[in-house]
mmCIF file of C-alpha atoms in Angstrom:
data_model
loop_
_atom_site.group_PDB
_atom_site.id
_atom_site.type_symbol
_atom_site.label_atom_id
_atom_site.label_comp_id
_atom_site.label_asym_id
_atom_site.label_seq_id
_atom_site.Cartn_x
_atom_site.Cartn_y
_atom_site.Cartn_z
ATOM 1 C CA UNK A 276 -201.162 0.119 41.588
ATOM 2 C CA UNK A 277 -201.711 -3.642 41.902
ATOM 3 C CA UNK A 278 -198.605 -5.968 42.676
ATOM 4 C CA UNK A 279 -197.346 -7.452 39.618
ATOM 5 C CA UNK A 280 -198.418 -11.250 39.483
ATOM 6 C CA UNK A 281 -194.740 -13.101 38.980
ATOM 7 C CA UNK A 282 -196.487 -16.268 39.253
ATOM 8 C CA UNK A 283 -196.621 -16.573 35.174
ATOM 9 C CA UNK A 284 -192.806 -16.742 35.071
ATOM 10 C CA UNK A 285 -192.388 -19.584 37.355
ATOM 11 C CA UNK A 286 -192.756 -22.411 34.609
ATOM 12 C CA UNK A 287 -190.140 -20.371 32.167
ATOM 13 C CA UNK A 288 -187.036 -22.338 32.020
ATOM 14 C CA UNK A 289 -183.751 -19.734 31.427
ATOM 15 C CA UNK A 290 -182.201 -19.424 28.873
ATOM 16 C CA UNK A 291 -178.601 -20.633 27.781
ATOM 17 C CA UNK A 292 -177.220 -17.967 24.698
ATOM 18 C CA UNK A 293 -173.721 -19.295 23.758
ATOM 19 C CA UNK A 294 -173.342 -15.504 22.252
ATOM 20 C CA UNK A 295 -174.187 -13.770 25.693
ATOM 21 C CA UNK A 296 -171.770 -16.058 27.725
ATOM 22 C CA UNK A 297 -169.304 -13.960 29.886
ATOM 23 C CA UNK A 298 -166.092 -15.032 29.078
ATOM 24 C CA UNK A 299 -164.520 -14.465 31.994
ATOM 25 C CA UNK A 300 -166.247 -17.000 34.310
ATOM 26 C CA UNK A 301 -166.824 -20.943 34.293
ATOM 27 C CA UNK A 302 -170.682 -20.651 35.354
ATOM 28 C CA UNK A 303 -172.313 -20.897 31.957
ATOM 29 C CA UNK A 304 -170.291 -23.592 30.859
ATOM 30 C CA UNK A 305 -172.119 -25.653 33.672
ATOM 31 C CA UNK A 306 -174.980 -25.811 31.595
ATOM 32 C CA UNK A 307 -173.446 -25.944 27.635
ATOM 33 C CA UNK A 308 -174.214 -29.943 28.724
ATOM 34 C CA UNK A 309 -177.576 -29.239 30.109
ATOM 35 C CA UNK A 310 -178.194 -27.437 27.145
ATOM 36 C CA UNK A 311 -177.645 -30.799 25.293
ATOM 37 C CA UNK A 312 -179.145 -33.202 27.609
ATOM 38 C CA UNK A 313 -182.060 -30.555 26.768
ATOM 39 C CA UNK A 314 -181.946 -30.401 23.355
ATOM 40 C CA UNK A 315 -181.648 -34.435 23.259
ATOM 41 C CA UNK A 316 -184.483 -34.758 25.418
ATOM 42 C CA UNK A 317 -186.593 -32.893 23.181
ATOM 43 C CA UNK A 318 -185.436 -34.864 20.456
ATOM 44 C CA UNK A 319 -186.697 -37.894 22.056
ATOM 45 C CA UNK A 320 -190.066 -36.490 22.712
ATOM 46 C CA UNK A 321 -190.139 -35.604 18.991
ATOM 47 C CA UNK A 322 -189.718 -39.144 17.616
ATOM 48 C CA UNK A 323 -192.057 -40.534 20.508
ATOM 49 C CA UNK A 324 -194.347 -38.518 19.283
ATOM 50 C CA UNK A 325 -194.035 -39.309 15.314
ATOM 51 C CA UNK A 326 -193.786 -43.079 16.781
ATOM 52 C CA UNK A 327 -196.986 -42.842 18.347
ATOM 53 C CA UNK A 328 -198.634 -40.893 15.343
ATOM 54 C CA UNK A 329 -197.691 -43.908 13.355
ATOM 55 C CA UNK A 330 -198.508 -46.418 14.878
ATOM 56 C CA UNK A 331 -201.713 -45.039 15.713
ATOM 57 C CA UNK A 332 -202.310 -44.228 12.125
ATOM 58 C CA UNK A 333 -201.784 -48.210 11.088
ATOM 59 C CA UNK A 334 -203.962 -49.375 14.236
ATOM 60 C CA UNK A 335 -206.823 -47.350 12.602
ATOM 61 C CA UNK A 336 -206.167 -48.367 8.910
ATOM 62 C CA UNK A 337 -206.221 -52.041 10.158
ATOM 63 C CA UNK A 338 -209.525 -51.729 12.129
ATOM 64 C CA UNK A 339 -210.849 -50.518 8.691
ATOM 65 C CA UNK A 340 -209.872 -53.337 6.752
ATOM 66 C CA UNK A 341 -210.756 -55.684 10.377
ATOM 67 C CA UNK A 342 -214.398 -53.939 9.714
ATOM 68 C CA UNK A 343 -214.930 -54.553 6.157
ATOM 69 C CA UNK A 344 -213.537 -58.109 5.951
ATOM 70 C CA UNK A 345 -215.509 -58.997 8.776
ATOM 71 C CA UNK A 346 -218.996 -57.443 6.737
ATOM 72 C CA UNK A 347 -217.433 -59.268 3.718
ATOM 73 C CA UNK A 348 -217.704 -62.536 5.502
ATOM 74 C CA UNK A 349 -220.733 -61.760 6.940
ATOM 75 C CA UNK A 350 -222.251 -61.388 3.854
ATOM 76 C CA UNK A 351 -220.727 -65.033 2.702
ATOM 77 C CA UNK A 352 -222.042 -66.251 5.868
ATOM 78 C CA UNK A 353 -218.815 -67.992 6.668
ATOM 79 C CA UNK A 354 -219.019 -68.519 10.721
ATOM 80 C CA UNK A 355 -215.892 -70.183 11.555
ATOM 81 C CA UNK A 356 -213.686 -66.596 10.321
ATOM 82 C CA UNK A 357 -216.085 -64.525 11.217
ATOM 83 C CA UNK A 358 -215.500 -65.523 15.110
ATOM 84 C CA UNK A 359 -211.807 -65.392 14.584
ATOM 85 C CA UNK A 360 -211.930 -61.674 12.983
ATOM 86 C CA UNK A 361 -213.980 -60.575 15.756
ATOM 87 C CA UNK A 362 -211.516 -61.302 18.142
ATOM 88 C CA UNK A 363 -208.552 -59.961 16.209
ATOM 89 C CA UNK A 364 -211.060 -56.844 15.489
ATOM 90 C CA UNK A 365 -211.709 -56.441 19.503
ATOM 91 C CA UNK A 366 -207.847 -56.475 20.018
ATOM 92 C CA UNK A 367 -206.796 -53.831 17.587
ATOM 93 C CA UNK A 368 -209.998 -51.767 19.257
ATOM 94 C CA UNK A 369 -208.004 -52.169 22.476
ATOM 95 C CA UNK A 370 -204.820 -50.862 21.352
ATOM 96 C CA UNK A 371 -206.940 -48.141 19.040
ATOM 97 C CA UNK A 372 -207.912 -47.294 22.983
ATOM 98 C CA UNK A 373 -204.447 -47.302 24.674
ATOM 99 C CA UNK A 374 -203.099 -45.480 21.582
ATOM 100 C CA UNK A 375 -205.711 -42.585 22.186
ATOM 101 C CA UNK A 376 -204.543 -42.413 26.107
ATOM 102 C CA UNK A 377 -200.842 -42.308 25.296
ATOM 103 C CA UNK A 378 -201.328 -39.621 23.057
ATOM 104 C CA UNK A 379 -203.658 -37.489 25.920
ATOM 105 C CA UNK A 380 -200.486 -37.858 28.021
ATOM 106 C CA UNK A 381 -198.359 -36.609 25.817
ATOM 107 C CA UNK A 382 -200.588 -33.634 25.112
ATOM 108 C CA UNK A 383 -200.492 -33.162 29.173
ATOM 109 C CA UNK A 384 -196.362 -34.032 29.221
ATOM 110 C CA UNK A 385 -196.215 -30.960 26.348
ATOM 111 C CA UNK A 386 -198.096 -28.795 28.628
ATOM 112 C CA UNK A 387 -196.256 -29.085 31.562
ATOM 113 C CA UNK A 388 -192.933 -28.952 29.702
ATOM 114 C CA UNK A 389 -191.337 -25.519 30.792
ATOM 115 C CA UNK A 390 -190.791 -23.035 28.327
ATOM 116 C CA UNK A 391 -186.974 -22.217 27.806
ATOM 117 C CA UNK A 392 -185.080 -20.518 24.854
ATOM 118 C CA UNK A 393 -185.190 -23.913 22.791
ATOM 119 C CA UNK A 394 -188.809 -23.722 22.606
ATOM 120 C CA UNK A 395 -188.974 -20.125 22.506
ATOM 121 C CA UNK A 396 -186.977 -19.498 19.312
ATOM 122 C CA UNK A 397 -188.736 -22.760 17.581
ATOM 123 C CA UNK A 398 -189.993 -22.268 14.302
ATOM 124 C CA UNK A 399 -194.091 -22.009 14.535
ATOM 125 C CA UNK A 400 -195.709 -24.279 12.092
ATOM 126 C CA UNK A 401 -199.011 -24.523 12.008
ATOM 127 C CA UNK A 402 -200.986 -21.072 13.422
ATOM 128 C CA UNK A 403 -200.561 -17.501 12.647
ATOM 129 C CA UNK A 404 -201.089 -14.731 15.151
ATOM 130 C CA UNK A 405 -202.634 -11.452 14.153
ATOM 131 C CA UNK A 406 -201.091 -8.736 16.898
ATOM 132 C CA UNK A 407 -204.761 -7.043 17.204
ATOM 133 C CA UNK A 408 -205.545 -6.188 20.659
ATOM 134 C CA UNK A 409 -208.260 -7.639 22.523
ATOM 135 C CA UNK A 410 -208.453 -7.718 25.976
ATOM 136 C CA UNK A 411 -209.640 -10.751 26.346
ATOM 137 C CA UNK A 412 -206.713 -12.266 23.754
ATOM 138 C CA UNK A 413 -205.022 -13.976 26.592
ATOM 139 C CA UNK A 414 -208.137 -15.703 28.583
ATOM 140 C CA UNK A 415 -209.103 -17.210 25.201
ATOM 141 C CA UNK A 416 -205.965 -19.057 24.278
ATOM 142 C CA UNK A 417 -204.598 -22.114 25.561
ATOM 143 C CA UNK A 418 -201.069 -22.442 26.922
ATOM 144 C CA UNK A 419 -200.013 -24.135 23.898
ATOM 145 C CA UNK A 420 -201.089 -21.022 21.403
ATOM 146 C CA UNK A 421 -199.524 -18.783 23.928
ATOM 147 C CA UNK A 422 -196.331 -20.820 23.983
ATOM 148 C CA UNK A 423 -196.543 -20.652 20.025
ATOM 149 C CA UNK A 424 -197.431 -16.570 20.227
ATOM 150 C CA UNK A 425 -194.309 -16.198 22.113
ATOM 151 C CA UNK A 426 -192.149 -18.163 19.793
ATOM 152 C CA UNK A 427 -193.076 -16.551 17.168
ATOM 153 C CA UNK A 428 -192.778 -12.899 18.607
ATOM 154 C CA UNK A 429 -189.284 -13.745 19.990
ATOM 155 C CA UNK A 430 -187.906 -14.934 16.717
ATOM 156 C CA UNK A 431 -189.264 -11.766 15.071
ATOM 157 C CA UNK A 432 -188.429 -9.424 18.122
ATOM 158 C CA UNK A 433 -185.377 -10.512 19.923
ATOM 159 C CA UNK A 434 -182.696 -8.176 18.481
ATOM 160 C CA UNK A 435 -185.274 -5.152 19.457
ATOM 161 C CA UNK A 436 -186.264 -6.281 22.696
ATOM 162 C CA UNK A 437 -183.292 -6.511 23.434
ATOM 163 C CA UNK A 438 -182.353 -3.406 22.440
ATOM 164 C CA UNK A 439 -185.288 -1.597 24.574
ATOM 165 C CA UNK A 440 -183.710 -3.626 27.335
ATOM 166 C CA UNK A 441 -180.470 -1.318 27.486
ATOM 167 C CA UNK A 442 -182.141 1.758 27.520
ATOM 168 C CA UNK A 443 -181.720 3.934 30.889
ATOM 169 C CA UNK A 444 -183.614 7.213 30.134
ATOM 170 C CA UNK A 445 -187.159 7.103 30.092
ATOM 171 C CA UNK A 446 -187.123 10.255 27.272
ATOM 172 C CA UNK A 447 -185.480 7.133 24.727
ATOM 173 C CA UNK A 448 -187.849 4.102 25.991
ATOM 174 C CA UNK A 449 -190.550 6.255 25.210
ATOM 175 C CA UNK A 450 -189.434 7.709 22.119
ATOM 176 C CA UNK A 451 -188.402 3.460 21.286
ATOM 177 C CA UNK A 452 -191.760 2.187 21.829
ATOM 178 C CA UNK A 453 -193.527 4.861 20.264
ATOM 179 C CA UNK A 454 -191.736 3.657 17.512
ATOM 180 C CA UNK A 455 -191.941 0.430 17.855
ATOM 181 C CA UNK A 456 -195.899 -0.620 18.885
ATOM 182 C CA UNK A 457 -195.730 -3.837 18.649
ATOM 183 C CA UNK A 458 -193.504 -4.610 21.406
ATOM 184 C CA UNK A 459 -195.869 -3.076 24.427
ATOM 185 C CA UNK A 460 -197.110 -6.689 25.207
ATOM 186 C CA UNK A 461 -196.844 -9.443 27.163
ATOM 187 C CA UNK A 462 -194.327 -11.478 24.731
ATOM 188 C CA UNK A 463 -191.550 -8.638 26.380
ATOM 189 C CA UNK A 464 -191.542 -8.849 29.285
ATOM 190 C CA UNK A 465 -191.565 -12.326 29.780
ATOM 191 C CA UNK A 466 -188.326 -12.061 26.980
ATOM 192 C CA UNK A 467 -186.969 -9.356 29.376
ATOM 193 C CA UNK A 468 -187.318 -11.440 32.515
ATOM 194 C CA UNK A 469 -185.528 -14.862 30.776
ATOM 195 C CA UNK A 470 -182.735 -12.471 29.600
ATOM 196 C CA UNK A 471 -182.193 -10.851 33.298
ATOM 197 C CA UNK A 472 -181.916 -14.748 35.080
ATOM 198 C CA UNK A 473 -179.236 -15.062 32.184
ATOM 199 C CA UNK A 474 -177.080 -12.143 33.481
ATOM 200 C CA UNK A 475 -177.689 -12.936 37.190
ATOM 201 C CA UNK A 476 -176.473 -16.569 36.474
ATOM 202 C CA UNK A 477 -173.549 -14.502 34.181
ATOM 203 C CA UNK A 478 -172.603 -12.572 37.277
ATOM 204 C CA UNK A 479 -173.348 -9.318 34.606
ATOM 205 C CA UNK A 480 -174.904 -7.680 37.631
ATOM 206 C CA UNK A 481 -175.237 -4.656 36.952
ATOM 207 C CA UNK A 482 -176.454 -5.244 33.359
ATOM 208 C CA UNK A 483 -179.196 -7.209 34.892
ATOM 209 C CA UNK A 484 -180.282 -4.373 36.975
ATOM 210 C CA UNK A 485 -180.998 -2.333 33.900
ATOM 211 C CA UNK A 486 -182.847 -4.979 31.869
ATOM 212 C CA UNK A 487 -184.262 -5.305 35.145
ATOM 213 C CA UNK A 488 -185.094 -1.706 35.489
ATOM 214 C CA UNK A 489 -187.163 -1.996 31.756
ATOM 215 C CA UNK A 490 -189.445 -4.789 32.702
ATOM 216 C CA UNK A 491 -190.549 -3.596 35.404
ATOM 217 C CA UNK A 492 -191.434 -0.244 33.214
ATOM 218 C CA UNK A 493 -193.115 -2.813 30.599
ATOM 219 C CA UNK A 494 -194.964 -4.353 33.283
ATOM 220 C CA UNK A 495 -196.201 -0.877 34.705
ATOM 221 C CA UNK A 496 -197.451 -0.218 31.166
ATOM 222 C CA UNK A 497 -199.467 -3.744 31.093
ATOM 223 C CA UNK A 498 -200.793 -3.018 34.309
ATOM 224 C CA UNK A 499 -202.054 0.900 33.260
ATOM 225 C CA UNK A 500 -203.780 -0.939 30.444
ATOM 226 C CA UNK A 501 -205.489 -3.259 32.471
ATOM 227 C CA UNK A 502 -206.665 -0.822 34.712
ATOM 228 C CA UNK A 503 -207.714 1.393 32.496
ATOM 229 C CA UNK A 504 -209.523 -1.345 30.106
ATOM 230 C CA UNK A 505 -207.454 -0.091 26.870
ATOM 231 C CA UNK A 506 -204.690 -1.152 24.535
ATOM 232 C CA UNK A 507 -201.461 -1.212 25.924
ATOM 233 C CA UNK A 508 -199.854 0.591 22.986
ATOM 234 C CA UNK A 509 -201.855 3.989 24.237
ATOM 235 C CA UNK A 510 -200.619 3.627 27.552
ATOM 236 C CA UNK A 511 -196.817 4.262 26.723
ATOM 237 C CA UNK A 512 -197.434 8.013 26.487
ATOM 238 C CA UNK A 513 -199.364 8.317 29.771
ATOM 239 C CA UNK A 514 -196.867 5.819 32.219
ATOM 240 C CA UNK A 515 -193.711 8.209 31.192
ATOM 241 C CA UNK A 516 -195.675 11.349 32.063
ATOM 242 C CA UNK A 517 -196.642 10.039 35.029
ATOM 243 C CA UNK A 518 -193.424 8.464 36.038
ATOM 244 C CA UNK A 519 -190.806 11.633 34.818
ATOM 245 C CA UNK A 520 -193.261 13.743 37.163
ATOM 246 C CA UNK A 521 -192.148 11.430 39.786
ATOM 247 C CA UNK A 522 -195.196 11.509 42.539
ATOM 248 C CA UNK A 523 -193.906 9.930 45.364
ATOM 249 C CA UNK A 524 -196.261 7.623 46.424
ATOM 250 C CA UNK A 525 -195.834 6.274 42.268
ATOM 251 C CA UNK A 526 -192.416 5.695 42.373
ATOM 252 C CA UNK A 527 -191.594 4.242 45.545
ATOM 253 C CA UNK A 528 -194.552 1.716 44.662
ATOM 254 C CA UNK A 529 -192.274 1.210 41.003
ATOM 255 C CA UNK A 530 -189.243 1.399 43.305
ATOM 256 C CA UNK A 531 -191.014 -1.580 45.408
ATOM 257 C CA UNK A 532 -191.785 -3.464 42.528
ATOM 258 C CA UNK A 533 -188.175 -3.087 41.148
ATOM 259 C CA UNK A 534 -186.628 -3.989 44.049
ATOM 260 C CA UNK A 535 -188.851 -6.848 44.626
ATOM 261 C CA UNK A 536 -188.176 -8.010 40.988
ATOM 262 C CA UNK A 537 -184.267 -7.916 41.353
ATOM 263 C CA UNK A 538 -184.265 -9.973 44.116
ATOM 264 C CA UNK A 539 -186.699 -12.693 42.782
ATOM 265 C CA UNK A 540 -184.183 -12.740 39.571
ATOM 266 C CA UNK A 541 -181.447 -13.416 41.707
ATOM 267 C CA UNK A 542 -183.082 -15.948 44.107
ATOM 268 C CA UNK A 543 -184.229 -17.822 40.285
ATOM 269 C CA UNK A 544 -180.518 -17.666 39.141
ATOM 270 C CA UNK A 545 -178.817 -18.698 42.137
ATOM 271 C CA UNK A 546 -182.143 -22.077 42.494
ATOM 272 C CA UNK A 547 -180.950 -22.536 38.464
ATOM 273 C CA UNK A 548 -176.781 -22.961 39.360
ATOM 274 C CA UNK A 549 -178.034 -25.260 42.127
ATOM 275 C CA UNK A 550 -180.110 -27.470 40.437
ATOM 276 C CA UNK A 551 -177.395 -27.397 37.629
ATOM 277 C CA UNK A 552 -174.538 -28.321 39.849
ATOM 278 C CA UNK A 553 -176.576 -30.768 41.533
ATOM 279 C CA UNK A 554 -177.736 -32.460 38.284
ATOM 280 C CA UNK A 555 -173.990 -31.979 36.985
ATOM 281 C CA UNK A 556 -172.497 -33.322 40.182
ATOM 282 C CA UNK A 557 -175.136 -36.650 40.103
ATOM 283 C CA UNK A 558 -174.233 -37.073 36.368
ATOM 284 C CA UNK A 559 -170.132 -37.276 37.702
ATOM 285 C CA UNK A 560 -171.353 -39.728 39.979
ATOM 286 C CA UNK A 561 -173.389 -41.796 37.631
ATOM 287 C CA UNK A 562 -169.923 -42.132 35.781
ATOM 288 C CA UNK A 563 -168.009 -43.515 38.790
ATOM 289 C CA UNK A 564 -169.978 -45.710 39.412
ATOM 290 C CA UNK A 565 -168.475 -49.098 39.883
ATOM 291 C CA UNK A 566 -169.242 -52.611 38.903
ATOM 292 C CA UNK A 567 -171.609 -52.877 41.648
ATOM 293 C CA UNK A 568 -173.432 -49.682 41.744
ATOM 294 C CA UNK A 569 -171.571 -48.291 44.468
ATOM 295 C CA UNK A 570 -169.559 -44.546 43.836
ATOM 296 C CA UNK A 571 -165.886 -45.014 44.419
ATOM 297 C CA UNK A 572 -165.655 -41.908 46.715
ATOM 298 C CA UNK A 573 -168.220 -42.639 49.065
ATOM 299 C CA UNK A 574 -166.972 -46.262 49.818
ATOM 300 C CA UNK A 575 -163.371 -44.691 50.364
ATOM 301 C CA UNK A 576 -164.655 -41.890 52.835
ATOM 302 C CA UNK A 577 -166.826 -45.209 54.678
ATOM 303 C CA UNK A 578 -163.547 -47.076 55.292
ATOM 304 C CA UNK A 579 -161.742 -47.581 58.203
ATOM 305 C CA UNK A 580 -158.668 -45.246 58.729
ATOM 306 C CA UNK A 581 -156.254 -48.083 58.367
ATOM 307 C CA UNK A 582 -157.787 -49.593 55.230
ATOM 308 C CA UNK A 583 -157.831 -45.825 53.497
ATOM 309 C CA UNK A 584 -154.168 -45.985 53.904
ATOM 310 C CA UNK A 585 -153.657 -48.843 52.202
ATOM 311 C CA UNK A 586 -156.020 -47.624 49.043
ATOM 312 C CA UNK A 587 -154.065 -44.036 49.217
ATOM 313 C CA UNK A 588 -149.850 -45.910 49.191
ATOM 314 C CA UNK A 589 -151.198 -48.448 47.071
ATOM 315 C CA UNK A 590 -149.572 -51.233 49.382
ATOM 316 C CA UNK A 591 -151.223 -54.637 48.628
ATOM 317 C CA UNK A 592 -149.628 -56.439 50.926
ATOM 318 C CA UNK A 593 -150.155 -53.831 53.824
ATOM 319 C CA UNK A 594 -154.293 -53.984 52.603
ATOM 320 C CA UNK A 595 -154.022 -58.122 52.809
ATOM 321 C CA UNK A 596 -152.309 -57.555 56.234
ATOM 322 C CA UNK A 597 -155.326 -55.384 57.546
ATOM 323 C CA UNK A 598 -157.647 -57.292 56.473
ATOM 324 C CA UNK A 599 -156.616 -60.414 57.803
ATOM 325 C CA UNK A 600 -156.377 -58.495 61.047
ATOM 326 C CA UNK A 601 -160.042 -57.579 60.906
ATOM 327 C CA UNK A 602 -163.153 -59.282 62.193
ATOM 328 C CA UNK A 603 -164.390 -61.673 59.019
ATOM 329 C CA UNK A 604 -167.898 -60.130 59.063
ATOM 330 C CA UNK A 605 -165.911 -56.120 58.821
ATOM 331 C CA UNK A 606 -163.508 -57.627 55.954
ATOM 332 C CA UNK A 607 -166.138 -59.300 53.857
ATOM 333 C CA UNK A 608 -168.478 -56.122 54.324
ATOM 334 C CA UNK A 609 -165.815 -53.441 53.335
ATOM 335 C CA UNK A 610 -164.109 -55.655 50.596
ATOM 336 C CA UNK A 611 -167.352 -56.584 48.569
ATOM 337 C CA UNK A 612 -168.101 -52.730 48.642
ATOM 338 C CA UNK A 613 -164.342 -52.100 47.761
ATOM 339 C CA UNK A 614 -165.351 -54.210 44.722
ATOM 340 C CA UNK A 615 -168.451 -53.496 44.081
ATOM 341 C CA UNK A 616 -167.383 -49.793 43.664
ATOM 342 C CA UNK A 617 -164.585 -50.458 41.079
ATOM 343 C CA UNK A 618 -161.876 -48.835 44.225
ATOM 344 C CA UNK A 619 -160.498 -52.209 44.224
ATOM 345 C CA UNK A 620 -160.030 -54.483 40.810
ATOM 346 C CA UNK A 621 -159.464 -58.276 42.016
ATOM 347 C CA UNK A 622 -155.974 -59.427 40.447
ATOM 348 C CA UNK A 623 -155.942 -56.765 37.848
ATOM 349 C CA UNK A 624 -152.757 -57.101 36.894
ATOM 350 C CA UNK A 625 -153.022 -60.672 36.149
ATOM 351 C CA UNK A 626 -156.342 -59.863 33.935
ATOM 352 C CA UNK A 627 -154.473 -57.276 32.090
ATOM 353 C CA UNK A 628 -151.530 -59.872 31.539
ATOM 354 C CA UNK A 629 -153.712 -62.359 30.339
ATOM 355 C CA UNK A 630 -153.447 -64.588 33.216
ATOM 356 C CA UNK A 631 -156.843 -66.358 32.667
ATOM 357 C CA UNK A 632 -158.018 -69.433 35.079
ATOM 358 C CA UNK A 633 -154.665 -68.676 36.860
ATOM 359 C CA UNK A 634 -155.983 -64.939 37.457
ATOM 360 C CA UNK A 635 -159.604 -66.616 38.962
ATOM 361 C CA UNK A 636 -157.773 -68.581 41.061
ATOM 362 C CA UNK A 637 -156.271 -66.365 42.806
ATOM 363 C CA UNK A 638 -158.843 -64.128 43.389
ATOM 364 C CA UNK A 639 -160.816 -67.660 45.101
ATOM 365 C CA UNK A 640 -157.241 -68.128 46.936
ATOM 366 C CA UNK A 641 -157.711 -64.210 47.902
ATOM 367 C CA UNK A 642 -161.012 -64.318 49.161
ATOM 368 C CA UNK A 643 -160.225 -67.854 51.248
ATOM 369 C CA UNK A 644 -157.672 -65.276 53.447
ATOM 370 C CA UNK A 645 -160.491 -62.868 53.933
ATOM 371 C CA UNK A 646 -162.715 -65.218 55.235
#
């Protein structure tokens, strides 16, 4: 038995099922605004596209007419337009050119894109998949018409996959898929593995050690087929045999492999709720931040012990105090920050009262004490 290549899965975003969400804990609702920012994202990349498309589409049509205006000229032998359209014409053949290279790097920005349960569960459009085994199927296709394969096999699938994912005696996955052909493939397991980051990130632990549990059974099918050069649907019969005889040497290498698996899924998860809290935590920040750039929190944790007392009793004439105390150099450096970070509004009370010039002055007549 070969080790299972989990390299494939590495580019699969998780998923983010409202339905599936434990209700019980406040993980998942870390990333209902990821889901969004997501969602948004790929909204964007829609109408860049369709942008580009169109544009493109009226470069071309105006090169046309360029081309046959220019013959029509030609043909009148009328010099002084003709040099004139041949510039315009050499223009619109430079943006026909930068057109054609935005659009190859949006065809490489698609490809790179990470698949997740957006993309997954999107609607195919344009190509139909006929589930005929060849076992060469995969090594033709592109990553686009696999990411299109998949799509269209979850939104068929899902409900049953998932319901071969709950299984715990081999006598009912077998008797399942023997019933159910079509979903010994690829398309399942990789299902099966976005569903088990889900409940690891759910804290459903256990749950995720049974859908665990099944893919790795899937992927012991795959492999048998591969090894064996034949279709993975006449493989189901032979990996239960084998496995309910229970060799030793076969399952401790499934064993292995399962064990292996569970903690890959829960390394995945726990990168996943970093990255999320990290992004969420940055995205916090981004909304403190001040006037001047600066985040509100980190200027207060920079200050000097006696200025943070002054910011936490909200004493104005106790801060003025201090700071006339301090070098000019210190003052100027921690009150421009103080500003800068929105921590401290010059004269906000007169602003809010409508004090005008009379407010500006005094914030000049402040800033004369500090220096």
């Amino acid at each position: 038995m070969s080790t299972i290549n989990y390299s494939k899965w590495d580019h699969i975003e998780i998923s983010d099922d409202e339905d599936d969400t434990h209700p019980n804990i406040d993980t998942p609702s870390l990333f209902r605004w990821r889901h969004q920012a997501r969602v948004e994202k790929m909204e964007e990349a829609k109408k860049e596209k369709e942008t580009l498309a169109k544009e493109h589409s009226t470069n071309q049509q105006k090169i046309q007419q360029m081309k046959q205006k220019l013959k029509e000229v030609e043909e009148k032998e009328s010099m002084d337009n003709f040099e004139k359209m041949k510039k315009e014409l050499k223009e619109l053949e430079k943006q026909e050119s930068e057109y054609q290279k935005k659009e190859e790097e949006l065809k490489k920005k698609e490809k790179l894109t990470p698949w997740n349960i957006d993309t997954i569960c999107h609607e195919g459009k344009s190509k139909t998949i006929i589930n005929k085994y060849d076992k060469n199927d995969d090594k033709d296709l592109t990553e686009e018409e696999k990411a299109q394969r998949q799509e269209e096999f979850t939104k068929k699938h899902r409900q049953e996959v998932k319901k071969y994912g709950m299984f715990s005696k081999y006598d009912d996955s077998q008797e399942y898929l023997t019933q159910h052909p079509d979903l010994v493939c690829e398309e399942t397991a990789n299902y099966l593995v976005l569903w088990c980051i889900d409940l690891e990130i759910e804290e459903k632990h256990s749950l995720m050690e049974q859908v665990a549990h099944q893919t790795i059974v899937m992927q012991f099918i795959l492999e048998l087929a591969k090894q064996m050069e034949l279709d993975p649907r006449s493989c189901v019969r032979p990996f239960f045999s084998r496995i309910k005889v229970a060799q030793k040497e076969y399952l401790d290498a499934f064993n292995d492999e399962l064990e292996g698996f569970k903690q890959r899924i829960r390394t995945r998860a726990k990168q996943k709720i970093d990255k999320a809290i990290k992004e969420h935590e940055e995205e916090e920040r981004q909304k403190r931040l001040g006037p001047g750039g600066l985040d509100p929190m980190e200027v207060f944790d920079s200050l000097p012990d006696e200025l943070k007392e002054c910011f936490e009793s909200k004493d104005i004439a106790k801060l003025q105090e201090v700071v006339m105390k301090m070098p000019k150099e210190d003052a100027e450096y921690h009150i421009k920050r103080c500003v800068d970070s929105g921590l401290w509004v010059p004269n906000a009370q007169d602003a809010d009262s409508g004090a005008g010039e009379g407010a500006e002055s005094k914030e000049e007549e402040t800033y004369e004490e500090v220096d």
